[in-house]
Amino acid sequence: MAYSYDDSNIFARILRGEIPNNTVAETEYTLAFRDIRPLAPSHVLVIPKGKYVAMDDFAENASAEEIVDFMRVVAQVAKAEGLSTGDGGNGFRAITNAGNDGVQEVPHFHLHILGGRVMGPMILLRD
Ligand code: 5GP
C-alpha cells in the first residue's frame, strides 16, 4: 500500500506559512525549527519540505538531493546548537517516531534532535 499524506497535518501548515515557527535552519528542501514542547534544553525538529509521512516513506521515495540536504541540515543544527561531536559539543540524541507503534503524533516525517543534557536510557520499556 502507498503512503498516504494528510495535507492538514500541523507541519504541512507550518510549511505553508499558516502557523509560525521558530526556525533554526532552512534550505531549499529542509526546515529545522524548535519543538513547541521541548523535552531537553535543545529540542529541534528537522523536517523535509516534501510530503513524506514518516522516515520509511522519505527513505524510499525522496530524491538523493533531498536526503543529502536533510542530513546536512542535521549537522548544521548540531553545530548551531553547540551539540556537534566534531565541534567540542557534548552530543545529542536523534529520534524519529513512525506510525502507530512508533507513537508518531504528527504524520509528516521529522527527526527530533535533543541535547543540552544527558539523555538517559535509550527507551523505557513498559507494558
Ligand atoms: P512525534 O510524536 O510525532 O514524533 O512528535 C511531534 C512533535 O511535534 C512533538 O514533540 C510536539 O511537541 C511537536 N509539535 C506539535 N505541534 C507543534 C507545533 O505547532 N509547533 C512546533 N514547533 N512543534 C509542534
PDB file of N, CA and C in Angstrom, residues 14-92:
ATOM      1  N   ILE A  14       2.717  24.525   8.953  1.00  0.00           N
ATOM      2  CA  ILE A  14       3.927  25.334   9.197  1.00  0.00           C
ATOM      3  C   ILE A  14       4.642  25.608   7.870  1.00  0.00           C
ATOM      4  N   LEU A  15       4.777  24.580   7.040  1.00  0.00           N
ATOM      5  CA  LEU A  15       5.477  24.742   5.754  1.00  0.00           C
ATOM      6  C   LEU A  15       4.722  25.692   4.827  1.00  0.00           C
ATOM      7  N   ARG A  16       3.413  25.729   4.938  1.00  0.00           N
ATOM      8  CA  ARG A  16       2.625  26.659   4.102  1.00  0.00           C
ATOM      9  C   ARG A  16       2.602  28.068   4.694  1.00  0.00           C
ATOM     10  N   GLY A  17       3.226  28.246   5.859  1.00  0.00           N
ATOM     11  CA  GLY A  17       3.280  29.570   6.481  1.00  0.00           C
ATOM     12  C   GLY A  17       2.002  29.937   7.220  1.00  0.00           C
ATOM     13  N   GLU A  18       1.135  28.955   7.469  1.00  0.00           N
ATOM     14  CA  GLU A  18      -0.135  29.231   8.156  1.00  0.00           C
ATOM     15  C   GLU A  18       0.040  29.327   9.665  1.00  0.00           C
ATOM     16  N   ILE A  19       1.118  28.700  10.164  1.00  0.00           N
ATOM     17  CA  ILE A  19       1.417  28.686  11.603  1.00  0.00           C
ATOM     18  C   ILE A  19       2.878  29.107  11.753  1.00  0.00           C
ATOM     19  N   PRO A  20       3.179  30.008  12.708  1.00  0.00           N
ATOM     20  CA  PRO A  20       4.573  30.440  12.862  1.00  0.00           C
ATOM     21  C   PRO A  20       5.455  29.330  13.445  1.00  0.00           C
ATOM     22  N   ASN A  21       6.738  29.463  13.221  1.00  0.00           N
ATOM     23  CA  ASN A  21       7.683  28.521  13.839  1.00  0.00           C
ATOM     24  C   ASN A  21       8.951  29.273  14.180  1.00  0.00           C
ATOM     25  N   ASN A  22       9.719  28.680  15.073  1.00  0.00           N
ATOM     26  CA  ASN A  22      10.983  29.262  15.498  1.00  0.00           C
ATOM     27  C   ASN A  22      12.097  28.535  14.722  1.00  0.00           C
ATOM     28  N   THR A  23      12.464  29.119  13.571  1.00  0.00           N
ATOM     29  CA  THR A  23      13.373  28.447  12.638  1.00  0.00           C
ATOM     30  C   THR A  23      14.817  28.464  13.138  1.00  0.00           C
ATOM     31  N   VAL A  24      15.465  27.314  13.017  1.00  0.00           N
ATOM     32  CA  VAL A  24      16.892  27.193  13.364  1.00  0.00           C
ATOM     33  C   VAL A  24      17.726  27.134  12.088  1.00  0.00           C
ATOM     34  N   ALA A  25      17.216  26.475  11.052  1.00  0.00           N
ATOM     35  CA  ALA A  25      17.934  26.365   9.777  1.00  0.00           C
ATOM     36  C   ALA A  25      16.914  26.099   8.674  1.00  0.00           C
ATOM     37  N   GLU A  26      17.228  26.593   7.488  1.00  0.00           N
ATOM     38  CA  GLU A  26      16.322  26.355   6.345  1.00  0.00           C
ATOM     39  C   GLU A  26      17.127  26.283   5.059  1.00  0.00           C
ATOM     40  N   THR A  27      16.767  25.329   4.218  1.00  0.00           N
ATOM     41  CA  THR A  27      17.356  25.197   2.885  1.00  0.00           C
ATOM     42  C   THR A  27      16.210  25.005   1.892  1.00  0.00           C
ATOM     43  N   GLU A  28      16.578  24.757   0.638  1.00  0.00           N
ATOM     44  CA  GLU A  28      15.567  24.528  -0.402  1.00  0.00           C
ATOM     45  C   GLU A  28      14.656  23.338  -0.063  1.00  0.00           C
ATOM     46  N   TYR A  29      15.227  22.299   0.573  1.00  0.00           N
ATOM     47  CA  TYR A  29      14.472  21.055   0.773  1.00  0.00           C
ATOM     48  C   TYR A  29      14.106  20.757   2.219  1.00  0.00           C
ATOM     49  N   THR A  30      14.662  21.521   3.152  1.00  0.00           N
ATOM     50  CA  THR A  30      14.589  21.116   4.564  1.00  0.00           C
ATOM     51  C   THR A  30      14.345  22.314   5.466  1.00  0.00           C
ATOM     52  N   LEU A  31      13.577  22.081   6.542  1.00  0.00           N
ATOM     53  CA  LEU A  31      13.355  23.117   7.551  1.00  0.00           C
ATOM     54  C   LEU A  31      13.662  22.518   8.932  1.00  0.00           C
ATOM     55  N   ALA A  32      14.331  23.306   9.776  1.00  0.00           N
ATOM     56  CA  ALA A  32      14.587  22.892  11.159  1.00  0.00           C
ATOM     57  C   ALA A  32      14.046  23.983  12.070  1.00  0.00           C
ATOM     58  N   PHE A  33      13.254  23.580  13.061  1.00  0.00           N
ATOM     59  CA  PHE A  33      12.640  24.559  13.964  1.00  0.00           C
ATOM     60  C   PHE A  33      12.488  23.963  15.353  1.00  0.00           C
ATOM     61  N   ARG A  34      12.302  24.853  16.343  1.00  0.00           N
ATOM     62  CA  ARG A  34      12.236  24.394  17.733  1.00  0.00           C
ATOM     63  C   ARG A  34      10.895  23.714  18.026  1.00  0.00           C
ATOM     64  N   ASP A  35      10.992  22.611  18.766  1.00  0.00           N
ATOM     65  CA  ASP A  35       9.771  21.923  19.192  1.00  0.00           C
ATOM     66  C   ASP A  35       8.998  22.824  20.163  1.00  0.00           C
ATOM     67  N   ILE A  36       7.699  22.849  20.024  1.00  0.00           N
ATOM     68  CA  ILE A  36       6.853  23.727  20.848  1.00  0.00           C
ATOM     69  C   ILE A  36       6.802  23.259  22.311  1.00  0.00           C
ATOM     70  N   ARG A  37       7.049  21.970  22.533  1.00  0.00           N
ATOM     71  CA  ARG A  37       7.084  21.420  23.909  1.00  0.00           C
ATOM     72  C   ARG A  37       8.426  20.729  24.111  1.00  0.00           C
ATOM     73  N   PRO A  38       9.482  21.542  24.345  1.00  0.00           N
ATOM     74  CA  PRO A  38      10.827  20.961  24.388  1.00  0.00           C
ATOM     75  C   PRO A  38      11.011  19.966  25.537  1.00  0.00           C
ATOM     76  N   LEU A  39      11.674  18.865  25.215  1.00  0.00           N
ATOM     77  CA  LEU A  39      11.942  17.823  26.208  1.00  0.00           C
ATOM     78  C   LEU A  39      13.402  17.836  26.653  1.00  0.00           C
ATOM     79  N   ALA A  40      14.161  18.820  26.192  1.00  0.00           N
ATOM     80  CA  ALA A  40      15.571  18.970  26.555  1.00  0.00           C
ATOM     81  C   ALA A  40      15.921  20.439  26.300  1.00  0.00           C
ATOM     82  N   PRO A  41      17.052  20.913  26.854  1.00  0.00           N
ATOM     83  CA  PRO A  41      17.432  22.316  26.618  1.00  0.00           C
ATOM     84  C   PRO A  41      17.478  22.669  25.126  1.00  0.00           C
ATOM     85  N   SER A  42      17.956  21.743  24.304  1.00  0.00           N
ATOM     86  CA  SER A  42      17.864  21.892  22.842  1.00  0.00           C
ATOM     87  C   SER A  42      16.919  20.821  22.327  1.00  0.00           C
ATOM     88  N   HIS A  43      15.854  21.238  21.666  1.00  0.00           N
ATOM     89  CA  HIS A  43      14.939  20.261  21.058  1.00  0.00           C
ATOM     90  C   HIS A  43      14.476  20.840  19.728  1.00  0.00           C
ATOM     91  N   VAL A  44      15.115  20.359  18.675  1.00  0.00           N
ATOM     92  CA  VAL A  44      14.870  20.888  17.328  1.00  0.00           C
ATOM     93  C   VAL A  44      14.292  19.770  16.471  1.00  0.00           C
ATOM     94  N   LEU A  45      13.307  20.108  15.653  1.00  0.00           N
ATOM     95  CA  LEU A  45      12.720  19.166  14.699  1.00  0.00           C
ATOM     96  C   LEU A  45      13.261  19.477  13.308  1.00  0.00           C
ATOM     97  N   VAL A  46      13.756  18.469  12.629  1.00  0.00           N
ATOM     98  CA  VAL A  46      14.221  18.630  11.250  1.00  0.00           C
ATOM     99  C   VAL A  46      13.213  17.928  10.349  1.00  0.00           C
ATOM    100  N   ILE A  47      12.668  18.667   9.385  1.00  0.00           N
ATOM    101  CA  ILE A  47      11.652  18.074   8.504  1.00  0.00           C
ATOM    102  C   ILE A  47      11.997  18.360   7.039  1.00  0.00           C
ATOM    103  N   PRO A  48      11.670  17.415   6.157  1.00  0.00           N
ATOM    104  CA  PRO A  48      11.786  17.709   4.733  1.00  0.00           C
ATOM    105  C   PRO A  48      10.621  18.611   4.323  1.00  0.00           C
ATOM    106  N   LYS A  49      10.825  19.436   3.303  1.00  0.00           N
ATOM    107  CA  LYS A  49       9.709  20.247   2.799  1.00  0.00           C
ATOM    108  C   LYS A  49       8.761  19.412   1.935  1.00  0.00           C
ATOM    109  N   GLY A  50       9.258  18.298   1.419  1.00  0.00           N
ATOM    110  CA  GLY A  50       8.414  17.398   0.627  1.00  0.00           C
ATOM    111  C   GLY A  50       7.421  16.654   1.509  1.00  0.00           C
ATOM    112  N   LYS A  51       6.404  16.091   0.834  1.00  0.00           N
ATOM    113  CA  LYS A  51       5.300  15.440   1.550  1.00  0.00           C
ATOM    114  C   LYS A  51       5.624  13.977   1.829  1.00  0.00           C
ATOM    115  N   TYR A  52       6.301  13.728   2.952  1.00  0.00           N
ATOM    116  CA  TYR A  52       6.647  12.366   3.356  1.00  0.00           C
ATOM    117  C   TYR A  52       6.054  12.097   4.731  1.00  0.00           C
ATOM    118  N   VAL A  53       5.371  10.990   4.835  1.00  0.00           N
ATOM    119  CA  VAL A  53       4.605  10.677   6.041  1.00  0.00           C
ATOM    120  C   VAL A  53       5.513  10.317   7.216  1.00  0.00           C
ATOM    121  N   ALA A  54       6.530   9.540   6.949  1.00  0.00           N
ATOM    122  CA  ALA A  54       7.403   9.041   8.017  1.00  0.00           C
ATOM    123  C   ALA A  54       8.760   8.706   7.415  1.00  0.00           C
ATOM    124  N   MET A  55       9.688   8.308   8.248  1.00  0.00           N
ATOM    125  CA  MET A  55      11.059   8.083   7.775  1.00  0.00           C
ATOM    126  C   MET A  55      11.136   7.037   6.665  1.00  0.00           C
ATOM    127  N   ASP A  56      10.329   5.980   6.768  1.00  0.00           N
ATOM    128  CA  ASP A  56      10.405   4.944   5.727  1.00  0.00           C
ATOM    129  C   ASP A  56       9.933   5.482   4.379  1.00  0.00           C
ATOM    130  N   ASP A  57       8.901   6.330   4.385  1.00  0.00           N
ATOM    131  CA  ASP A  57       8.428   6.981   3.153  1.00  0.00           C
ATOM    132  C   ASP A  57       9.549   7.847   2.574  1.00  0.00           C
ATOM    133  N   PHE A  58      10.182   8.653   3.431  1.00  0.00           N
ATOM    134  CA  PHE A  58      11.269   9.536   2.987  1.00  0.00           C
ATOM    135  C   PHE A  58      12.428   8.698   2.426  1.00  0.00           C
ATOM    136  N   ALA A  59      12.830   7.667   3.143  1.00  0.00           N
ATOM    137  CA  ALA A  59      13.969   6.846   2.728  1.00  0.00           C
ATOM    138  C   ALA A  59      13.693   6.139   1.404  1.00  0.00           C
ATOM    139  N   GLU A  60      12.425   5.764   1.193  1.00  0.00           N
ATOM    140  CA  GLU A  60      12.062   5.043  -0.032  1.00  0.00           C
ATOM    141  C   GLU A  60      11.851   5.978  -1.220  1.00  0.00           C
ATOM    142  N   ASN A  61      11.268   7.142  -0.968  1.00  0.00           N
ATOM    143  CA  ASN A  61      10.758   7.949  -2.082  1.00  0.00           C
ATOM    144  C   ASN A  61      11.422   9.305  -2.307  1.00  0.00           C
ATOM    145  N   ALA A  62      12.173   9.811  -1.353  1.00  0.00           N
ATOM    146  CA  ALA A  62      12.799  11.122  -1.548  1.00  0.00           C
ATOM    147  C   ALA A  62      13.966  11.000  -2.532  1.00  0.00           C
ATOM    148  N   SER A  63      14.288  12.118  -3.186  1.00  0.00           N
ATOM    149  CA  SER A  63      15.429  12.130  -4.111  1.00  0.00           C
ATOM    150  C   SER A  63      16.735  12.145  -3.310  1.00  0.00           C
ATOM    151  N   ALA A  64      17.814  11.804  -3.989  1.00  0.00           N
ATOM    152  CA  ALA A  64      19.136  11.845  -3.342  1.00  0.00           C
ATOM    153  C   ALA A  64      19.429  13.253  -2.838  1.00  0.00           C
ATOM    154  N   GLU A  65      19.036  14.253  -3.613  1.00  0.00           N
ATOM    155  CA  GLU A  65      19.279  15.655  -3.213  1.00  0.00           C
ATOM    156  C   GLU A  65      18.556  15.967  -1.900  1.00  0.00           C
ATOM    157  N   GLU A  66      17.309  15.537  -1.808  1.00  0.00           N
ATOM    158  CA  GLU A  66      16.538  15.802  -0.582  1.00  0.00           C
ATOM    159  C   GLU A  66      17.168  15.101   0.623  1.00  0.00           C
ATOM    160  N   ILE A  67      17.594  13.870   0.421  1.00  0.00           N
ATOM    161  CA  ILE A  67      18.138  13.086   1.546  1.00  0.00           C
ATOM    162  C   ILE A  67      19.466  13.669   2.009  1.00  0.00           C
ATOM    163  N   VAL A  68      20.326  14.000   1.071  1.00  0.00           N
ATOM    164  CA  VAL A  68      21.621  14.589   1.446  1.00  0.00           C
ATOM    165  C   VAL A  68      21.389  15.927   2.130  1.00  0.00           C
ATOM    166  N   ASP A  69      20.508  16.729   1.584  1.00  0.00           N
ATOM    167  CA  ASP A  69      20.235  18.051   2.158  1.00  0.00           C
ATOM    168  C   ASP A  69      19.712  17.901   3.599  1.00  0.00           C
ATOM    169  N   PHE A  70      18.814  16.955   3.791  1.00  0.00           N
ATOM    170  CA  PHE A  70      18.244  16.719   5.123  1.00  0.00           C
ATOM    171  C   PHE A  70      19.361  16.412   6.122  1.00  0.00           C
ATOM    172  N   MET A  71      20.248  15.489   5.744  1.00  0.00           N
ATOM    173  CA  MET A  71      21.314  15.084   6.666  1.00  0.00           C
ATOM    174  C   MET A  71      22.300  16.225   6.918  1.00  0.00           C
ATOM    175  N   ARG A  72      22.546  17.036   5.908  1.00  0.00           N
ATOM    176  CA  ARG A  72      23.442  18.187   6.108  1.00  0.00           C
ATOM    177  C   ARG A  72      22.816  19.187   7.086  1.00  0.00           C
ATOM    178  N   VAL A  73      21.512  19.327   7.020  1.00  0.00           N
ATOM    179  CA  VAL A  73      20.838  20.236   7.968  1.00  0.00           C
ATOM    180  C   VAL A  73      20.944  19.681   9.392  1.00  0.00           C
ATOM    181  N   VAL A  74      20.884  18.365   9.536  1.00  0.00           N
ATOM    182  CA  VAL A  74      21.098  17.771  10.868  1.00  0.00           C
ATOM    183  C   VAL A  74      22.455  18.219  11.415  1.00  0.00           C
ATOM    184  N   ALA A  75      23.479  18.149  10.587  1.00  0.00           N
ATOM    185  CA  ALA A  75      24.820  18.570  11.021  1.00  0.00           C
ATOM    186  C   ALA A  75      24.838  20.062  11.356  1.00  0.00           C
ATOM    187  N   GLN A  76      24.158  20.832  10.526  1.00  0.00           N
ATOM    188  CA  GLN A  76      24.079  22.294  10.733  1.00  0.00           C
ATOM    189  C   GLN A  76      23.419  22.606  12.081  1.00  0.00           C
ATOM    190  N   VAL A  77      22.336  21.898  12.374  1.00  0.00           N
ATOM    191  CA  VAL A  77      21.606  22.112  13.634  1.00  0.00           C
ATOM    192  C   VAL A  77      22.501  21.732  14.816  1.00  0.00           C
ATOM    193  N   ALA A  78      23.156  20.582  14.727  1.00  0.00           N
ATOM    194  CA  ALA A  78      24.031  20.137  15.826  1.00  0.00           C
ATOM    195  C   ALA A  78      25.094  21.198  16.100  1.00  0.00           C
ATOM    196  N   LYS A  79      25.665  21.749  15.049  1.00  0.00           N
ATOM    197  CA  LYS A  79      26.684  22.799  15.214  1.00  0.00           C
ATOM    198  C   LYS A  79      26.072  24.055  15.811  1.00  0.00           C
ATOM    199  N   ALA A  80      24.956  24.499  15.244  1.00  0.00           N
ATOM    200  CA  ALA A  80      24.324  25.752  15.677  1.00  0.00           C
ATOM    201  C   ALA A  80      23.891  25.685  17.145  1.00  0.00           C
ATOM    202  N   GLU A  81      23.511  24.483  17.594  1.00  0.00           N
ATOM    203  CA  GLU A  81      23.053  24.315  18.979  1.00  0.00           C
ATOM    204  C   GLU A  81      24.207  24.025  19.934  1.00  0.00           C
ATOM    205  N   GLY A  82      25.429  23.942  19.393  1.00  0.00           N
ATOM    206  CA  GLY A  82      26.596  23.657  20.236  1.00  0.00           C
ATOM    207  C   GLY A  82      26.675  22.208  20.678  1.00  0.00           C
ATOM    208  N   LEU A  83      26.043  21.307  19.912  1.00  0.00           N
ATOM    209  CA  LEU A  83      25.966  19.894  20.297  1.00  0.00           C
ATOM    210  C   LEU A  83      26.905  19.011  19.488  1.00  0.00           C
ATOM    211  N   SER A  84      27.504  19.577  18.435  1.00  0.00           N
ATOM    212  CA  SER A  84      28.244  18.764  17.469  1.00  0.00           C
ATOM    213  C   SER A  84      29.403  18.016  18.101  1.00  0.00           C
ATOM    214  N   THR A  85      29.452  16.706  17.873  1.00  0.00           N
ATOM    215  CA  THR A  85      30.532  15.884  18.432  1.00  0.00           C
ATOM    216  C   THR A  85      31.865  16.199  17.767  1.00  0.00           C
ATOM    217  N   GLY A  86      31.838  16.881  16.618  1.00  0.00           N
ATOM    218  CA  GLY A  86      33.086  17.245  15.957  1.00  0.00           C
ATOM    219  C   GLY A  86      33.510  18.657  16.270  1.00  0.00           C
ATOM    220  N   ASP A  87      32.778  19.291  17.133  1.00  0.00           N
ATOM    221  CA  ASP A  87      32.971  20.739  17.328  1.00  0.00           C
ATOM    222  C   ASP A  87      33.037  21.077  18.819  1.00  0.00           C
ATOM    223  N   GLY A  88      33.433  20.106  19.631  1.00  0.00           N
ATOM    224  CA  GLY A  88      33.569  20.356  21.066  1.00  0.00           C
ATOM    225  C   GLY A  88      32.277  20.238  21.851  1.00  0.00           C
ATOM    226  N   GLY A  89      31.179  19.871  21.183  1.00  0.00           N
ATOM    227  CA  GLY A  89      29.898  19.736  21.882  1.00  0.00           C
ATOM    228  C   GLY A  89      29.795  18.383  22.581  1.00  0.00           C
ATOM    229  N   ASN A  90      28.766  18.255  23.402  1.00  0.00           N
ATOM    230  CA  ASN A  90      28.589  17.023  24.180  1.00  0.00           C
ATOM    231  C   ASN A  90      27.689  16.003  23.491  1.00  0.00           C
ATOM    232  N   GLY A  91      27.277  16.285  22.260  1.00  0.00           N
ATOM    233  CA  GLY A  91      26.477  15.309  21.532  1.00  0.00           C
ATOM    234  C   GLY A  91      24.979  15.517  21.708  1.00  0.00           C
ATOM    235  N   PHE A  92      24.232  14.585  21.186  1.00  0.00           N
ATOM    236  CA  PHE A  92      22.772  14.735  21.142  1.00  0.00           C
ATOM    237  C   PHE A  92      22.148  13.370  20.907  1.00  0.00           C
TER     238      PHE A  92
END
